[in-house]
């Protein structure tokens, strides 16, 4: 063979072989025949640039020619044997090269030949002893033991990487020494451990939390980007897990906001390569923004959403990163948070004067939420009805806020959804009217089989009949009657249904006539409301009659109360209190 005839047969033999491999790879030719001549294939010295380049070249060949894996595994083993007989490492860069050697050597464990498998395990252990860093050696030795030992050892490596970003490649290489299924499980365990540490909020400082989290997400992003890690989604899986911890968490709102923003930065820079160079700059903005309420740990109700909006508002004023960041944050809210939390964030955004360019994910979430709400609530328990009412109100409030913070063309798509929420709200309220009427035995006989699915004209007629019936009932207290009729009034107003004279007569009877008959005080404020309603429905002339009769009647009542007060031995110069006299049974 030409390759063998041109070999230099000296210390440059390994460099020559590397040059041959690179040339064949560039030409698209398969070098498996050369690699299979393992006896004549010398490898470059350990700790050299050429040695590192050979490992990189072999990885590319393994990905391109998977049918030759057994040949590649034997070459990896030869590289490891050379490293095992070399001097011990003296620096982090040499440790990283040894880690790459160990990782590729461990691939030979899966070889068909049991002798190769046994030799690979032995050589990997010998190379591990050459590593200078104690924590790295400890982590590698734990690979053959329980996975929980892996977690403990790797947590110490992540702490090192958090303090020194140059240590991240070492952690990456240690992780790559694990089999894929074990790596998948370990990534989940480590991410959950970080999330639980954040949840405890006392184990380490907030700055240390952020440094650990950033280092870990950086490592996962690098793993996903590797050619030999096909279909790896470690970063996105970690982001999902962390988001699921942040939203329901009870830790300080400031910490939750910054963790969510760190997660958002990594998702943005990972999914949008044009922002990858800006990662550190955006993270610096997140770290350096001051808390809105420093030292006030008691304000937890809206602190998370308000802090989040405050940092984003600062970002919108000082950098160009606001729009892509807010889109990522909204995406995390719509995928991992409940709608009421999203509503609270939109409220905080509106308070800071922030806007949205793209509200499509929120629209989809609101539509999905509304579609999940049943039209018939008769079979729901009282607790389920409360949840239903809360969900419906949240949808309505979210749509209203979207009209403020989003562009008009993005909210126009919610017109049909908003109309459906109004219809569901009307259905729910009318069902409540029917239920209360049935409980109070106030439902007319002709309406006993009535359901909420009736035309608005029938709803209006029934509301008027109920108001009339409530105003004539004497078995219920004055306050109960007033609340029932006022609730009916609110229903008519919110649903834009007409109010007729039958209803206003019921209002006058329950608000003025009955309390005066019972010697109860009626405020001028109540009178004004009643007269305005009567004037709107019947006429101003009728309203004036009601007002005149009221003042005459109340004047007579006050005079009567004064007489009773005097007869009971009260101070003749003092005012007579109708409510007090009523309370002690003198009226």
Coordinates of C-alpha atoms in Angstrom, one line a residue:
X1 CA 0.0 0.0 0.0
X2 CA 1.1 3.6 -0.7
X3 CA 0.4 4.6 2.8
X4 CA 2.7 2.0 4.3
X5 CA 5.5 2.7 1.8
X6 CA 5.5 6.4 2.6
X7 CA 5.6 6.0 6.4
X8 CA 8.5 7.9 8.0
X9 CA 9.2 5.2 10.6
X10 CA 10.2 7.7 13.3
X11 CA 8.6 9.8 16.0
X12 CA 6.7 11.7 13.2
X13 CA 4.9 8.5 12.3
X14 CA 1.8 9.4 14.3
X15 CA 1.6 12.9 12.8
X16 CA 1.9 11.4 9.3
X17 CA -1.0 9.1 10.0
X18 CA -3.1 12.0 11.2
X19 CA -2.3 13.9 8.0
X20 CA -3.4 10.9 5.9
X21 CA -6.7 10.6 7.8
X22 CA -7.4 14.3 7.4
X23 CA -6.7 14.2 3.6
X24 CA -8.8 11.1 3.0
X25 CA -11.7 12.6 5.1
X26 CA -11.5 15.9 3.1
X27 CA -11.6 13.9 -0.2
X28 CA -14.6 11.9 1.0
X29 CA -12.7 8.6 1.0
X30 CA -13.1 5.9 3.7
X31 CA -9.9 5.2 5.6
X32 CA -11.1 2.0 7.3
X33 CA -8.5 -0.2 5.5
X34 CA -5.7 2.0 6.9
X35 CA -7.1 2.0 10.4
X36 CA -7.5 -1.8 10.3
X37 CA -3.8 -2.1 10.0
X38 CA -3.5 -1.3 13.7
X39 CA 0.0 -2.8 14.0
X40 CA 1.4 -0.2 11.6
X41 CA -0.9 2.7 12.6
X42 CA 1.1 4.8 15.1
X43 CA -0.7 7.4 17.1
X44 CA 0.6 10.9 18.0
X45 CA 2.0 11.5 21.5
X46 CA -0.4 12.2 24.4
X47 CA -0.9 15.9 25.4
X48 CA -0.2 17.2 21.9
X49 CA -2.3 19.1 19.5
X50 CA -2.0 16.3 17.0
X51 CA -3.2 13.8 19.6
X52 CA -6.3 15.9 20.3
X53 CA -6.9 16.3 16.5
X54 CA -6.7 12.5 16.0
X55 CA -9.5 12.0 18.6
X56 CA -11.6 14.6 16.9
X57 CA -11.0 13.0 13.4
X58 CA -11.9 9.6 14.7
X59 CA -15.2 10.9 16.2
X60 CA -16.2 12.3 12.8
X61 CA -15.3 9.1 11.0
X62 CA -17.4 7.1 13.5
X63 CA -20.4 9.3 12.8
X64 CA -19.8 9.0 9.0
X65 CA -19.0 5.3 8.8
X66 CA -21.0 3.5 11.6
X67 CA -20.3 0.1 10.0
X68 CA -16.6 0.5 10.9
X69 CA -17.2 1.1 14.6
X70 CA -15.3 -2.0 15.7
X71 CA -12.2 -0.8 13.8
X72 CA -12.5 2.7 15.4
X73 CA -12.9 1.2 18.8
X74 CA -9.6 -0.6 18.5
X75 CA -7.9 2.6 17.5
X76 CA -9.4 4.4 20.5
X77 CA -8.0 1.6 22.7
X78 CA -4.5 2.1 21.2
X79 CA -4.7 5.9 21.9
X80 CA -5.8 5.1 25.5
X81 CA -2.9 2.6 26.0
X82 CA -0.5 5.4 24.8
X83 CA -2.1 7.8 27.4
X84 CA -1.8 5.2 30.1
X85 CA 1.9 4.9 29.6
X86 CA 2.4 8.7 29.4
X87 CA 3.3 11.0 32.3
X88 CA 0.6 12.2 34.6
X89 CA -1.3 15.3 33.7
X90 CA -0.1 18.6 35.1
X91 CA -2.9 21.0 33.9
X92 CA -6.7 21.3 33.3
X93 CA -6.2 21.3 29.5
X94 CA -4.2 18.0 29.8
X95 CA -7.0 16.6 32.0
X96 CA -9.6 17.4 29.4
X97 CA -7.6 15.6 26.7
X98 CA -7.3 12.5 29.0
X99 CA -11.1 12.8 29.5
X100 CA -11.7 12.7 25.8
X101 CA -9.4 9.6 25.6
X102 CA -11.3 7.9 28.4
X103 CA -14.7 8.7 26.8
X104 CA -13.8 7.3 23.4
X105 CA -12.1 4.3 25.1
X106 CA -15.3 3.4 27.0
X107 CA -17.0 3.0 23.7
X108 CA -15.0 -0.1 23.2
X109 CA -16.9 -1.7 26.1
X110 CA -19.7 -2.3 23.6
X111 CA -17.4 -4.2 21.2
X112 CA -18.3 -7.7 20.2
X113 CA -15.0 -9.2 21.4
X114 CA -15.0 -9.7 25.2
X115 CA -11.2 -9.3 25.3
X116 CA -11.5 -5.8 23.8
X117 CA -14.3 -5.0 26.4
X118 CA -12.2 -6.2 29.3
X119 CA -9.0 -4.4 28.1
X120 CA -11.0 -1.1 27.6
X121 CA -12.2 -1.1 31.2
X122 CA -8.7 -1.7 32.5
X123 CA -7.1 0.9 30.3
X124 CA -9.8 3.5 31.1
X125 CA -9.0 3.0 34.8
X126 CA -5.3 3.5 34.2
X127 CA -5.8 6.7 32.3
X128 CA -8.1 7.9 35.0
X129 CA -5.2 7.7 37.5
X130 CA -3.2 10.1 35.2
X131 CA -5.7 12.9 35.8
X132 CA -4.5 15.6 38.0
X133 CA -7.8 17.0 39.4
X134 CA -9.1 15.0 42.4
X135 CA -12.8 15.8 41.8
X136 CA -12.6 14.6 38.2
X137 CA -10.9 11.4 39.2
X138 CA -13.5 10.8 41.8
X139 CA -16.4 11.4 39.4
X140 CA -14.9 9.0 36.8
X141 CA -14.4 6.3 39.4
X142 CA -18.0 6.6 40.5
X143 CA -19.3 5.9 37.0
X144 CA -19.0 2.1 37.6
X145 CA -21.0 2.4 40.8
X146 CA -24.4 3.7 41.8
X147 CA -25.9 6.6 39.9
X148 CA -26.5 8.6 43.1
X149 CA -22.7 8.6 43.6
X150 CA -22.4 10.1 40.1
X151 CA -24.8 12.9 41.1
X152 CA -22.9 13.8 44.3
X153 CA -19.5 13.8 42.5
X154 CA -20.8 15.8 39.5
X155 CA -22.5 18.4 41.8
X156 CA -19.0 19.3 43.1
X157 CA -17.8 19.6 39.5
X158 CA -20.7 21.9 38.6
X159 CA -19.7 24.0 41.7
X160 CA -16.2 24.3 40.2
X161 CA -17.6 25.2 36.8
X162 CA -19.8 27.9 38.5
X163 CA -16.7 29.4 40.0
X164 CA -14.5 29.1 36.9
X165 CA -16.1 28.8 33.4
X166 CA -12.9 27.2 32.0
X167 CA -13.9 24.1 34.0
X168 CA -17.1 23.6 32.0
X169 CA -15.4 21.5 29.2
X170 CA -14.1 19.1 31.9
X171 CA -17.6 18.5 33.3
X172 CA -18.9 18.0 29.7
X173 CA -16.3 15.3 29.1
X174 CA -17.1 13.5 32.3
X175 CA -20.8 13.5 31.4
X176 CA -19.9 12.1 28.0
X177 CA -18.1 9.2 29.6
X178 CA -21.5 7.9 30.7
X179 CA -23.7 5.6 28.6
X180 CA -26.5 7.5 26.9
X181 CA -29.4 6.1 29.0
X182 CA -27.5 6.8 32.2
X183 CA -26.6 10.3 31.1
X184 CA -30.3 11.0 30.3
X185 CA -31.3 10.0 33.9
X186 CA -28.4 11.8 35.5
X187 CA -29.2 15.1 33.7
X188 CA -32.7 14.9 35.0
X189 CA -31.5 14.2 38.5
X190 CA -28.9 17.0 38.5
X191 CA -31.4 19.5 37.1
X192 CA -34.0 18.5 39.7
X193 CA -31.4 18.8 42.4
X194 CA -30.6 22.3 41.4
X195 CA -34.3 23.2 41.3
X196 CA -34.8 21.8 44.7
X197 CA -31.8 23.7 46.0
X198 CA -33.4 26.9 44.7
X199 CA -36.7 25.9 46.3
X200 CA -35.1 25.6 49.7
X201 CA -33.7 29.1 49.3
X202 CA -31.4 28.8 52.3
X203 CA -28.6 26.4 51.1
X204 CA -26.6 29.0 49.2
X205 CA -26.8 32.7 48.3
X206 CA -28.8 33.9 45.4
X207 CA -25.7 34.8 43.4
X208 CA -24.4 31.2 44.0
X209 CA -27.7 29.8 42.8
X210 CA -27.5 31.8 39.6
X211 CA -23.9 30.8 39.0
X212 CA -24.6 27.1 39.4
X213 CA -27.6 27.3 37.2
X214 CA -25.8 29.2 34.4
X215 CA -22.9 26.8 34.4
X216 CA -25.2 23.8 34.3
X217 CA -27.3 25.2 31.4
X218 CA -24.1 26.1 29.5
X219 CA -22.9 22.5 29.8
X220 CA -26.2 21.1 28.6
X221 CA -26.3 23.5 25.6
X222 CA -22.8 22.3 24.6
X223 CA -23.9 18.7 24.9
X224 CA -26.9 19.3 22.6
X225 CA -24.7 20.9 20.0
X226 CA -22.4 17.9 19.7
X227 CA -22.5 16.0 16.4
X228 CA -22.3 12.6 18.2
X229 CA -25.3 13.5 20.5
X230 CA -28.1 12.9 18.0
X231 CA -31.5 14.1 19.0
X232 CA -30.2 15.4 22.4
X233 CA -32.5 17.9 24.0
X234 CA -31.0 18.2 27.4
X235 CA -31.2 22.0 27.6
X236 CA -34.9 22.1 26.6
X237 CA -35.7 19.4 29.1
X238 CA -33.9 21.2 31.9
X239 CA -35.7 24.5 31.0
X240 CA -39.0 22.7 31.1
X241 CA -38.2 21.1 34.5
X242 CA -37.0 24.4 36.0
X243 CA -40.0 26.3 34.7
X244 CA -42.3 23.8 36.3
X245 CA -40.5 24.5 39.6
X246 CA -40.4 28.3 39.3
X247 CA -44.1 29.0 38.7
X248 CA -45.7 27.2 41.7
X249 CA -42.7 27.9 44.0
X250 CA -43.1 29.9 47.2
X251 CA -39.5 31.3 47.3
X252 CA -39.0 35.0 47.0
X253 CA -40.4 36.6 43.9
X254 CA -37.1 38.2 43.1
X255 CA -35.3 34.9 43.0
X256 CA -38.1 33.3 40.9
X257 CA -38.0 36.1 38.4
X258 CA -34.3 35.9 37.9
X259 CA -34.3 32.1 37.6
X260 CA -37.0 32.4 35.0
X261 CA -35.1 35.1 33.1
X262 CA -31.9 33.0 33.2
X263 CA -33.8 30.1 31.8
X264 CA -35.3 32.4 29.1
X265 CA -31.8 33.7 28.1
X266 CA -30.5 30.2 27.5
X267 CA -33.6 29.2 25.5
X268 CA -33.3 32.3 23.4
X269 CA -29.6 31.9 22.7
X270 CA -29.9 28.2 22.1
X271 CA -32.8 28.4 19.7
X272 CA -31.7 31.6 17.9
X273 CA -28.0 31.4 17.0
X274 CA -27.9 35.1 16.1
X275 CA -28.2 35.9 19.8
X276 CA -25.7 33.3 21.0
X277 CA -22.9 35.9 21.2
X278 CA -25.0 38.1 23.4
X279 CA -25.7 35.6 26.1
X280 CA -23.3 37.0 28.7
X281 CA -24.5 40.5 28.1
X282 CA -28.2 39.6 28.6
X283 CA -27.3 37.6 31.7
X284 CA -25.4 40.6 33.1
X285 CA -28.6 42.7 32.7
X286 CA -30.6 40.0 34.6
X287 CA -28.0 39.9 37.4
X288 CA -27.4 43.6 37.7
X289 CA -31.1 44.8 37.7
X290 CA -32.1 45.9 41.2
X291 CA -35.0 44.4 43.1
X292 CA -38.2 46.6 43.3
X293 CA -38.7 45.9 47.0
X294 CA -35.3 45.0 48.5
X295 CA -35.5 43.4 51.9
X296 CA -39.3 43.1 52.0
X297 CA -39.9 39.4 52.0
X298 CA -43.5 39.7 53.1
X299 CA -44.7 41.0 49.8
X300 CA -45.2 37.7 47.9
X301 CA -48.5 38.2 46.2
X302 CA -47.4 40.0 43.1
X303 CA -43.7 40.3 43.7
X304 CA -42.7 37.6 41.2
X305 CA -44.7 39.1 38.3
X306 CA -43.9 42.7 39.2
X307 CA -40.1 42.0 39.5
X308 CA -40.2 40.2 36.2
X309 CA -41.9 43.1 34.5
X310 CA -39.6 45.6 36.2
X311 CA -36.4 43.9 34.9
X312 CA -37.9 43.6 31.4
X313 CA -38.9 47.3 31.5
X314 CA -35.3 48.2 32.3
X315 CA -34.2 45.9 29.4
X316 CA -36.7 47.6 27.0
X317 CA -35.2 51.0 27.8
X318 CA -31.6 50.1 27.6
X319 CA -31.1 47.3 25.0
X320 CA -32.5 45.7 21.9
X321 CA -33.1 42.4 23.7
X322 CA -36.6 43.2 25.1
X323 CA -38.7 41.9 22.2
X324 CA -37.0 38.5 21.8
X325 CA -36.8 38.1 25.6
X326 CA -40.5 38.9 26.2
X327 CA -41.5 36.4 23.5
X328 CA -39.6 33.7 25.2
X329 CA -40.9 34.6 28.7
X330 CA -44.5 34.6 27.4
X331 CA -43.8 31.2 25.8
X332 CA -42.7 29.8 29.1
X333 CA -45.8 31.2 30.8
X334 CA -48.2 29.8 28.2
X335 CA -46.5 26.3 28.3
X336 CA -45.8 25.9 32.1
X337 CA -48.0 28.3 34.1
X338 CA -51.7 28.5 34.8
X339 CA -53.7 31.2 33.0
X340 CA -54.2 33.3 36.2
X341 CA -50.5 33.6 36.6
X342 CA -50.2 34.8 33.0
X343 CA -53.0 37.3 33.7
X344 CA -51.1 38.7 36.7
X345 CA -47.9 39.0 34.6
X346 CA -49.9 40.9 31.9
X347 CA -51.2 43.1 34.6
X348 CA -47.7 43.9 35.7
X349 CA -46.6 44.5 32.1
X350 CA -49.4 47.0 31.7
X351 CA -48.4 48.7 34.9
X352 CA -44.9 49.1 33.5
X353 CA -46.1 50.3 30.1
X354 CA -44.7 47.2 28.3
X355 CA -46.2 45.9 25.1
X356 CA -46.3 42.6 23.1
X357 CA -45.6 42.2 19.4
X358 CA -46.7 38.6 19.3
X359 CA -49.6 37.4 21.4
X360 CA -50.5 34.3 19.4
X361 CA -49.5 31.9 22.1
X362 CA -51.6 33.7 24.6
X363 CA -54.5 33.7 22.2
X364 CA -54.2 30.0 21.7
X365 CA -54.1 29.4 25.5
X366 CA -57.2 31.5 26.1
X367 CA -59.0 29.8 23.3
X368 CA -58.1 26.4 24.7
X369 CA -59.1 27.4 28.2
X370 CA -62.5 28.7 27.0
X371 CA -63.1 25.6 24.8
X372 CA -62.5 23.4 27.9
X373 CA -65.3 25.2 29.9
X374 CA -68.6 23.3 29.8
X375 CA -71.7 25.2 28.8
X376 CA -73.9 23.2 31.2
X377 CA -72.9 23.7 34.8
X378 CA -75.9 22.0 36.4
X379 CA -74.0 18.8 37.2
X380 CA -71.0 20.6 38.8
X381 CA -70.5 20.6 42.6
X382 CA -70.3 23.9 44.4
X383 CA -66.5 23.8 44.5
X384 CA -66.4 23.0 40.8
X385 CA -68.7 25.9 40.1
X386 CA -66.3 28.2 42.0
X387 CA -63.4 27.0 39.9
X388 CA -65.5 27.4 36.8
X389 CA -66.4 31.0 37.7
X390 CA -62.7 31.8 38.4
X391 CA -61.5 30.3 35.2
X392 CA -64.1 32.1 33.2
X393 CA -63.4 35.5 34.8
X394 CA -59.7 35.0 34.3
X395 CA -60.2 34.4 30.6
X396 CA -62.3 37.6 30.3
X397 CA -59.8 39.6 32.2
X398 CA -56.9 38.3 30.1
X399 CA -58.7 39.3 26.9
X400 CA -59.2 42.8 28.3
X401 CA -55.6 43.1 29.2
X402 CA -54.4 41.8 25.8
X403 CA -56.3 44.7 24.2
X404 CA -54.0 47.1 26.2
X405 CA -50.6 45.4 25.8
X406 CA -50.9 43.8 22.4
X407 CA -51.4 45.2 18.9
X408 CA -54.9 45.6 17.7
X409 CA -54.5 43.1 14.8
X410 CA -53.3 40.4 17.3
X411 CA -56.3 40.8 19.6
X412 CA -58.9 40.9 16.8
X413 CA -58.6 37.1 16.5
X414 CA -60.1 36.8 20.0
X415 CA -63.4 38.5 19.1
X416 CA -65.2 35.2 18.7
X417 CA -63.6 33.9 21.9
X418 CA -64.7 37.0 23.8
X419 CA -68.2 36.6 22.6
X420 CA -68.2 33.0 23.8
X421 CA -67.0 34.0 27.2
X422 CA -69.8 36.6 27.5
X423 CA -72.3 33.9 26.5
X424 CA -70.9 31.5 29.1
X425 CA -70.9 34.2 31.7
X426 CA -74.6 35.0 31.0
X427 CA -75.4 31.2 31.0
X428 CA -73.7 30.8 34.4
X429 CA -75.3 33.8 36.0
X430 CA -78.7 32.9 34.7
X431 CA -78.3 29.3 36.0
X432 CA -77.4 30.8 39.4
X433 CA -80.6 32.9 39.2
X434 CA -82.7 29.8 38.6
X435 CA -80.9 27.9 41.3
X436 CA -81.5 30.6 43.9
X437 CA -85.1 31.0 42.9
X438 CA -85.7 27.3 43.2
X439 CA -84.0 27.3 46.7
X440 CA -86.3 30.1 47.8
X441 CA -89.4 28.5 46.3
X442 CA -89.8 31.7 44.2
X443 CA -89.9 30.0 40.7
X444 CA -93.3 30.4 39.1
X445 CA -95.0 27.2 38.2
X446 CA -94.8 27.8 34.4
X447 CA -91.0 28.1 34.8
X448 CA -90.2 25.0 36.9
X449 CA -88.9 23.1 33.9
X450 CA -87.1 26.0 32.4
X451 CA -83.4 25.6 31.6
X452 CA -80.7 28.3 31.1
X453 CA -80.8 27.7 27.3
X454 CA -83.6 30.0 26.6
X455 CA -83.9 33.2 24.5
X456 CA -83.0 36.5 26.1
X457 CA -86.7 37.6 26.0
X458 CA -87.7 34.7 28.2
X459 CA -84.8 35.4 30.6
X460 CA -86.0 39.0 30.9
X461 CA -89.6 38.0 31.6
X462 CA -88.5 35.6 34.3
X463 CA -86.2 38.1 35.9
X464 CA -89.1 40.6 36.2
X465 CA -91.4 37.9 37.6
X466 CA -88.8 36.9 40.2
X467 CA -88.2 40.5 41.3
X468 CA -91.9 41.0 41.7
X469 CA -92.2 37.8 43.7
X470 CA -89.2 38.6 45.9
X471 CA -90.6 42.1 46.7
X472 CA -93.9 40.5 47.9
X473 CA -92.3 37.8 50.1
X474 CA -92.6 38.4 53.8
X475 CA -90.9 35.2 54.9
X476 CA -87.5 36.6 54.1
X477 CA -85.8 39.5 55.8
X478 CA -85.5 43.0 54.2
X479 CA -81.8 42.6 53.6
X480 CA -82.2 39.2 51.9
X481 CA -85.0 40.6 49.6
X482 CA -82.9 43.6 48.7
X483 CA -79.8 41.5 47.9
X484 CA -81.8 39.2 45.7
X485 CA -83.4 42.0 43.7
X486 CA -80.1 43.9 43.4
X487 CA -78.5 40.7 42.0
X488 CA -81.2 40.5 39.4
X489 CA -80.7 44.2 38.6
X490 CA -76.9 43.6 38.0
X491 CA -77.7 40.6 35.8
X492 CA -80.0 42.7 33.6
X493 CA -77.5 45.5 33.4
X494 CA -74.4 43.4 32.6
X495 CA -76.3 41.4 29.9
X496 CA -77.8 44.6 28.5
X497 CA -81.4 43.3 28.9
X498 CA -84.3 45.7 29.1
X499 CA -85.8 46.8 32.5
X500 CA -89.5 47.3 32.6
X501 CA -92.0 48.9 35.0
X502 CA -92.7 45.6 36.8
X503 CA -89.0 45.5 37.9
X504 CA -88.9 49.1 39.0
X505 CA -92.0 48.6 41.1
X506 CA -90.4 45.7 42.8
X507 CA -87.3 47.8 43.4
X508 CA -89.4 50.6 45.0
X509 CA -91.3 48.1 47.1
X510 CA -88.2 46.4 48.4
X511 CA -85.9 49.5 48.7
X512 CA -88.3 52.1 50.1
X513 CA -91.8 50.9 50.9
X514 CA -91.0 47.8 53.0
X515 CA -88.2 49.4 55.1
X516 CA -90.4 52.4 55.9
X517 CA -93.3 50.2 56.8
X518 CA -90.9 48.3 59.1
X519 CA -89.7 51.6 60.6
X520 CA -86.3 51.2 59.1
X521 CA -84.0 54.1 58.0
X522 CA -83.6 54.5 54.3
X523 CA -80.6 56.6 53.2
X524 CA -80.7 59.4 50.6
X525 CA -78.1 57.5 48.6
X526 CA -80.5 54.6 48.2
X527 CA -83.3 57.0 47.2
X528 CA -81.2 58.6 44.5
X529 CA -80.3 55.3 43.0
X530 CA -84.0 54.2 43.0
X531 CA -85.3 57.5 41.5
X532 CA -82.7 57.4 38.7
X533 CA -83.7 53.9 37.8
X534 CA -87.5 54.8 37.9
X535 CA -86.8 57.9 35.8
X536 CA -84.9 55.9 33.2
X537 CA -87.6 53.2 32.9
X538 CA -90.9 54.9 33.6
X539 CA -90.5 58.7 33.5
X540 CA -89.1 61.6 35.5
X541 CA -92.7 62.4 36.6
X542 CA -93.1 59.1 38.3
X543 CA -89.6 59.4 39.8
X544 CA -90.6 62.8 41.4
X545 CA -93.7 61.2 42.8
X546 CA -91.6 58.5 44.4
X547 CA -89.2 61.1 45.8
X548 CA -92.0 63.3 47.2
X549 CA -93.8 60.4 48.8
X550 CA -90.5 59.2 50.3
X551 CA -89.6 62.5 51.9
X552 CA -93.2 62.8 53.3
X553 CA -93.1 59.3 54.6
X554 CA -89.6 59.6 56.1
X555 CA -90.5 62.9 57.7
X556 CA -93.5 61.3 59.4
X557 CA -91.3 58.4 60.5
X558 CA -88.7 60.7 62.0
X559 CA -91.5 62.7 63.8
X560 CA -93.0 59.4 65.1
X561 CA -89.5 58.3 66.3
X562 CA -89.0 61.6 68.1
X563 CA -92.3 61.2 69.9
X564 CA -91.4 57.6 70.9
X565 CA -88.0 58.8 72.1
X566 CA -89.5 61.5 74.2
X567 CA -92.2 59.3 75.7
X568 CA -89.5 56.7 76.6
X569 CA -87.7 59.4 78.7
X570 CA -85.0 60.3 76.3
X571 CA -83.3 63.7 76.1
X572 CA -85.7 66.0 74.3
X573 CA -82.8 68.0 72.8
X574 CA -81.1 64.9 71.4
X575 CA -81.9 63.5 67.9
X576 CA -83.9 60.3 67.8
X577 CA -82.2 57.5 66.0
X578 CA -84.6 55.3 64.0
X579 CA -82.2 52.4 63.9
X580 CA -81.5 52.5 67.6
X581 CA -85.1 52.7 68.5
X582 CA -85.8 49.8 66.1
X583 CA -83.0 47.8 67.7
X584 CA -84.4 48.1 71.2
X585 CA -88.0 47.4 70.1
X586 CA -89.5 50.8 70.6
X587 CA -90.4 51.1 66.9

